[in-house]
Amino acid sequence: MVRHLAGLLGGLILACAPAAALDPSGVPPARDLRAESAAAARAGLPLIVIFSRDDCKFCTAIKRDYLQPMAGQARNGNRPVIREIRQDSDAALTGFGGEKTTHADFARNAKIKLVPVVAFYGPDGRQLADPIVGARLPDFYQSYLDDGIDNASKKLRK
């Protein structure tokens, strides 16, 4: 009986846990864009941000299939800094200028309407390359990411 109740309680806890905690993508949520973009710039790379929603299956696929594997690979000897901003989240966020905001407010101010959007930022909060909007063609998605990173890295070095 106790074992049954413990299992029931464990299931209830998991059912109530936020979906982000169960997201196996391995892409951490953005917390402090100023610090995260500075760390990326020190590595000679842009801060890569995916704007997503909890109910977006394309967002999940892009994080799982492209961004998470990329996070584990060194690029020019440095690992890219990849963060997620959820359009539907009120999680606290520090902006590029040190201002306090939320994920939802930042996405709204960035004029993010549809997701997924992958953006490439410099330490001043400026986008360094055209964002990748939508899921596009899966066969070419890695090329879109590589082009975005390369273009943003060139601007970062200037």
PDB file of C-alpha atoms in Angstrom:
ATOM      1  CA  MET A   1       0.000   0.000   0.000  1.00  0.00           C
ATOM      2  CA  VAL A   2       2.767   2.439   0.931  1.00  0.00           C
ATOM      3  CA  ARG A   3       4.671   1.520  -2.243  1.00  0.00           C
ATOM      4  CA  HIS A   4       1.538   2.168  -4.306  1.00  0.00           C
ATOM      5  CA  LEU A   5       1.038   5.582  -2.668  1.00  0.00           C
ATOM      6  CA  ALA A   6       4.687   6.488  -3.162  1.00  0.00           C
ATOM      7  CA  GLY A   7       4.429   5.614  -6.863  1.00  0.00           C
ATOM      8  CA  LEU A   8       1.239   7.625  -7.165  1.00  0.00           C
ATOM      9  CA  LEU A   9       2.839  10.597  -5.438  1.00  0.00           C
ATOM     10  CA  GLY A  10       5.916  10.364  -7.688  1.00  0.00           C
ATOM     11  CA  GLY A  11       3.715  10.309 -10.783  1.00  0.00           C
ATOM     12  CA  LEU A  12       1.774  13.296  -9.504  1.00  0.00           C
ATOM     13  CA  ILE A  13       4.960  15.255  -8.922  1.00  0.00           C
ATOM     14  CA  LEU A  14       6.159  14.493 -12.455  1.00  0.00           C
ATOM     15  CA  ALA A  15       2.792  15.446 -13.904  1.00  0.00           C
ATOM     16  CA  CYS A  16       2.951  18.801 -12.159  1.00  0.00           C
ATOM     17  CA  ALA A  17       6.592  19.507 -13.031  1.00  0.00           C
ATOM     18  CA  PRO A  18       7.135  22.163 -15.688  1.00  0.00           C
ATOM     19  CA  ALA A  19       7.706  20.786 -19.156  1.00  0.00           C
ATOM     20  CA  ALA A  20      11.043  22.605 -19.362  1.00  0.00           C
ATOM     21  CA  ALA A  21      12.389  20.404 -16.588  1.00  0.00           C
ATOM     22  CA  LEU A  22      11.500  17.343 -18.658  1.00  0.00           C
ATOM     23  CA  ASP A  23      12.844  18.745 -21.932  1.00  0.00           C
ATOM     24  CA  PRO A  24      15.664  16.412 -22.980  1.00  0.00           C
ATOM     25  CA  SER A  25      17.118  18.904 -25.470  1.00  0.00           C
ATOM     26  CA  GLY A  26      19.919  19.985 -23.175  1.00  0.00           C
ATOM     27  CA  VAL A  27      19.625  23.640 -24.260  1.00  0.00           C
ATOM     28  CA  PRO A  28      19.703  25.720 -21.068  1.00  0.00           C
ATOM     29  CA  PRO A  29      17.289  28.599 -20.581  1.00  0.00           C
ATOM     30  CA  ALA A  30      18.704  32.099 -20.861  1.00  0.00           C
ATOM     31  CA  ARG A  31      19.192  33.761 -17.476  1.00  0.00           C
ATOM     32  CA  ASP A  32      21.575  36.684 -18.034  1.00  0.00           C
ATOM     33  CA  LEU A  33      22.004  37.692 -21.667  1.00  0.00           C
ATOM     34  CA  ARG A  34      24.724  40.221 -20.845  1.00  0.00           C
ATOM     35  CA  ALA A  35      26.925  37.599 -19.157  1.00  0.00           C
ATOM     36  CA  GLU A  36      26.080  34.820 -21.620  1.00  0.00           C
ATOM     37  CA  SER A  37      26.818  36.985 -24.673  1.00  0.00           C
ATOM     38  CA  ALA A  38      30.081  38.193 -23.106  1.00  0.00           C
ATOM     39  CA  ALA A  39      31.154  34.582 -22.540  1.00  0.00           C
ATOM     40  CA  ALA A  40      30.316  33.747 -26.154  1.00  0.00           C
ATOM     41  CA  ALA A  41      32.230  36.792 -27.437  1.00  0.00           C
ATOM     42  CA  ARG A  42      35.306  35.803 -25.397  1.00  0.00           C
ATOM     43  CA  ALA A  43      35.187  32.505 -27.306  1.00  0.00           C
ATOM     44  CA  GLY A  44      34.985  34.477 -30.575  1.00  0.00           C
ATOM     45  CA  LEU A  45      31.425  33.309 -31.221  1.00  0.00           C
ATOM     46  CA  PRO A  46      27.973  34.868 -31.131  1.00  0.00           C
ATOM     47  CA  LEU A  47      25.443  33.997 -28.459  1.00  0.00           C
ATOM     48  CA  ILE A  48      23.005  31.615 -30.149  1.00  0.00           C
ATOM     49  CA  VAL A  49      19.440  31.998 -28.880  1.00  0.00           C
ATOM     50  CA  ILE A  50      16.498  29.846 -29.839  1.00  0.00           C
ATOM     51  CA  PHE A  51      13.122  31.442 -29.251  1.00  0.00           C
ATOM     52  CA  SER A  52      10.609  28.685 -28.618  1.00  0.00           C
ATOM     53  CA  ARG A  53       7.340  27.707 -26.986  1.00  0.00           C
ATOM     54  CA  ASP A  54       6.491  24.759 -24.809  1.00  0.00           C
ATOM     55  CA  ASP A  55       3.979  23.444 -27.376  1.00  0.00           C
ATOM     56  CA  CYS A  56       6.237  23.802 -30.437  1.00  0.00           C
ATOM     57  CA  LYS A  57       7.266  20.414 -31.831  1.00  0.00           C
ATOM     58  CA  PHE A  58       9.558  22.062 -34.403  1.00  0.00           C
ATOM     59  CA  CYS A  59      11.374  23.889 -31.585  1.00  0.00           C
ATOM     60  CA  THR A  60      11.917  20.607 -29.768  1.00  0.00           C
ATOM     61  CA  ALA A  61      13.264  18.967 -32.935  1.00  0.00           C
ATOM     62  CA  ILE A  62      15.694  21.824 -33.667  1.00  0.00           C
ATOM     63  CA  LYS A  63      16.998  21.826 -30.106  1.00  0.00           C
ATOM     64  CA  ARG A  64      17.355  18.036 -30.038  1.00  0.00           C
ATOM     65  CA  ASP A  65      18.694  17.463 -33.555  1.00  0.00           C
ATOM     66  CA  TYR A  66      20.904  20.509 -34.126  1.00  0.00           C
ATOM     67  CA  LEU A  67      21.547  22.792 -31.159  1.00  0.00           C
ATOM     68  CA  GLN A  68      22.171  20.247 -28.412  1.00  0.00           C
ATOM     69  CA  PRO A  69      24.722  18.274 -30.479  1.00  0.00           C
ATOM     70  CA  MET A  70      26.351  21.565 -31.527  1.00  0.00           C
ATOM     71  CA  ALA A  71      26.704  22.620 -27.881  1.00  0.00           C
ATOM     72  CA  GLY A  72      28.966  19.634 -27.273  1.00  0.00           C
ATOM     73  CA  GLN A  73      31.244  20.325 -30.224  1.00  0.00           C
ATOM     74  CA  ALA A  74      34.095  22.795 -30.232  1.00  0.00           C
ATOM     75  CA  ARG A  75      34.133  25.336 -33.036  1.00  0.00           C
ATOM     76  CA  ASN A  76      37.551  26.905 -33.674  1.00  0.00           C
ATOM     77  CA  GLY A  77      38.617  25.449 -30.333  1.00  0.00           C
ATOM     78  CA  ASN A  78      35.679  26.966 -28.430  1.00  0.00           C
ATOM     79  CA  ARG A  79      32.236  25.679 -27.547  1.00  0.00           C
ATOM     80  CA  PRO A  80      29.275  27.791 -28.660  1.00  0.00           C
ATOM     81  CA  VAL A  81      27.050  29.332 -26.005  1.00  0.00           C
ATOM     82  CA  ILE A  82      23.462  28.357 -26.811  1.00  0.00           C
ATOM     83  CA  ARG A  83      20.467  29.515 -24.774  1.00  0.00           C
ATOM     84  CA  GLU A  84      16.698  29.251 -25.025  1.00  0.00           C
ATOM     85  CA  ILE A  85      14.110  31.979 -24.539  1.00  0.00           C
ATOM     86  CA  ARG A  86      10.571  30.690 -24.186  1.00  0.00           C
ATOM     87  CA  GLN A  87       7.964  32.971 -25.682  1.00  0.00           C
ATOM     88  CA  ASP A  88       5.368  31.541 -23.275  1.00  0.00           C
ATOM     89  CA  SER A  89       7.395  31.792 -20.053  1.00  0.00           C
ATOM     90  CA  ASP A  90       7.433  34.347 -17.263  1.00  0.00           C
ATOM     91  CA  ALA A  91      10.860  33.137 -16.124  1.00  0.00           C
ATOM     92  CA  ALA A  92      13.142  35.940 -14.971  1.00  0.00           C
ATOM     93  CA  LEU A  93      15.736  37.186 -17.431  1.00  0.00           C
ATOM     94  CA  THR A  94      18.448  39.823 -17.355  1.00  0.00           C
ATOM     95  CA  GLY A  95      18.685  41.633 -20.688  1.00  0.00           C
ATOM     96  CA  PHE A  96      21.766  42.709 -22.617  1.00  0.00           C
ATOM     97  CA  GLY A  97      21.800  46.066 -20.816  1.00  0.00           C
ATOM     98  CA  GLY A  98      21.372  44.545 -17.357  1.00  0.00           C
ATOM     99  CA  GLU A  99      17.637  45.310 -17.221  1.00  0.00           C
ATOM    100  CA  LYS A 100      15.302  42.856 -15.502  1.00  0.00           C
ATOM    101  CA  THR A 101      12.651  41.298 -17.722  1.00  0.00           C
ATOM    102  CA  THR A 102      11.034  37.948 -18.465  1.00  0.00           C
ATOM    103  CA  HIS A 103      11.381  35.505 -21.313  1.00  0.00           C
ATOM    104  CA  ALA A 104       7.924  36.428 -22.666  1.00  0.00           C
ATOM    105  CA  ASP A 105       8.562  40.181 -22.473  1.00  0.00           C
ATOM    106  CA  PHE A 106      11.974  39.872 -24.118  1.00  0.00           C
ATOM    107  CA  ALA A 107      10.498  37.802 -26.962  1.00  0.00           C
ATOM    108  CA  ARG A 108       7.671  40.322 -27.391  1.00  0.00           C
ATOM    109  CA  ASN A 109      10.139  43.258 -27.475  1.00  0.00           C
ATOM    110  CA  ALA A 110      12.246  41.348 -30.008  1.00  0.00           C
ATOM    111  CA  LYS A 111       9.076  41.105 -32.140  1.00  0.00           C
ATOM    112  CA  ILE A 112       9.092  37.312 -32.112  1.00  0.00           C
ATOM    113  CA  LYS A 113       5.696  36.227 -33.398  1.00  0.00           C
ATOM    114  CA  LEU A 114       6.219  32.677 -34.677  1.00  0.00           C
ATOM    115  CA  VAL A 115       8.693  30.125 -33.393  1.00  0.00           C
ATOM    116  CA  PRO A 116      11.204  28.604 -33.744  1.00  0.00           C
ATOM    117  CA  VAL A 117      13.586  31.481 -34.343  1.00  0.00           C
ATOM    118  CA  VAL A 118      17.337  31.053 -33.944  1.00  0.00           C
ATOM    119  CA  ALA A 119      19.141  34.377 -33.514  1.00  0.00           C
ATOM    120  CA  PHE A 120      22.833  35.287 -33.285  1.00  0.00           C
ATOM    121  CA  TYR A 121      23.743  38.067 -30.831  1.00  0.00           C
ATOM    122  CA  GLY A 122      26.837  40.061 -29.989  1.00  0.00           C
ATOM    123  CA  PRO A 123      27.659  41.263 -26.474  1.00  0.00           C
ATOM    124  CA  ASP A 124      25.891  44.586 -27.052  1.00  0.00           C
ATOM    125  CA  GLY A 125      22.609  42.830 -27.865  1.00  0.00           C
ATOM    126  CA  ARG A 126      22.844  43.518 -31.576  1.00  0.00           C
ATOM    127  CA  GLN A 127      21.891  40.709 -33.947  1.00  0.00           C
ATOM    128  CA  LEU A 128      24.981  39.841 -35.949  1.00  0.00           C
ATOM    129  CA  ALA A 129      23.349  37.723 -38.667  1.00  0.00           C
ATOM    130  CA  ASP A 130      19.904  37.150 -40.087  1.00  0.00           C
ATOM    131  CA  PRO A 131      17.866  34.953 -37.776  1.00  0.00           C
ATOM    132  CA  ILE A 132      16.661  31.544 -38.921  1.00  0.00           C
ATOM    133  CA  VAL A 133      12.880  31.754 -38.834  1.00  0.00           C
ATOM    134  CA  GLY A 134      10.896  28.533 -38.853  1.00  0.00           C
ATOM    135  CA  ALA A 135      11.994  24.948 -39.232  1.00  0.00           C
ATOM    136  CA  ARG A 136      12.889  25.286 -42.932  1.00  0.00           C
ATOM    137  CA  LEU A 137      14.215  22.246 -44.776  1.00  0.00           C
ATOM    138  CA  PRO A 138      15.687  19.637 -42.414  1.00  0.00           C
ATOM    139  CA  ASP A 139      18.286  18.528 -44.974  1.00  0.00           C
ATOM    140  CA  PHE A 140      19.760  22.041 -45.021  1.00  0.00           C
ATOM    141  CA  TYR A 141      19.163  23.219 -41.446  1.00  0.00           C
ATOM    142  CA  GLN A 142      22.741  22.532 -40.322  1.00  0.00           C
ATOM    143  CA  SER A 143      23.959  24.664 -43.244  1.00  0.00           C
ATOM    144  CA  TYR A 144      21.661  27.510 -42.172  1.00  0.00           C
ATOM    145  CA  LEU A 145      23.122  27.314 -38.662  1.00  0.00           C
ATOM    146  CA  ASP A 146      26.721  27.149 -39.884  1.00  0.00           C
ATOM    147  CA  ASP A 147      26.178  30.137 -42.199  1.00  0.00           C
ATOM    148  CA  GLY A 148      24.564  32.153 -39.400  1.00  0.00           C
ATOM    149  CA  ILE A 149      27.406  31.403 -36.990  1.00  0.00           C
ATOM    150  CA  ASP A 150      30.084  32.143 -39.599  1.00  0.00           C
ATOM    151  CA  ASN A 151      28.477  35.449 -40.653  1.00  0.00           C
ATOM    152  CA  ALA A 152      27.932  36.516 -37.038  1.00  0.00           C
ATOM    153  CA  SER A 153      31.492  35.535 -36.053  1.00  0.00           C
ATOM    154  CA  LYS A 154      32.919  37.668 -38.871  1.00  0.00           C
ATOM    155  CA  LYS A 155      30.939  40.699 -37.676  1.00  0.00           C
ATOM    156  CA  LEU A 156      32.006  40.010 -34.109  1.00  0.00           C
ATOM    157  CA  ARG A 157      35.686  40.107 -35.103  1.00  0.00           C
ATOM    158  CA  LYS A 158      35.334  43.524 -36.817  1.00  0.00           C
TER     159      LYS A 158
END
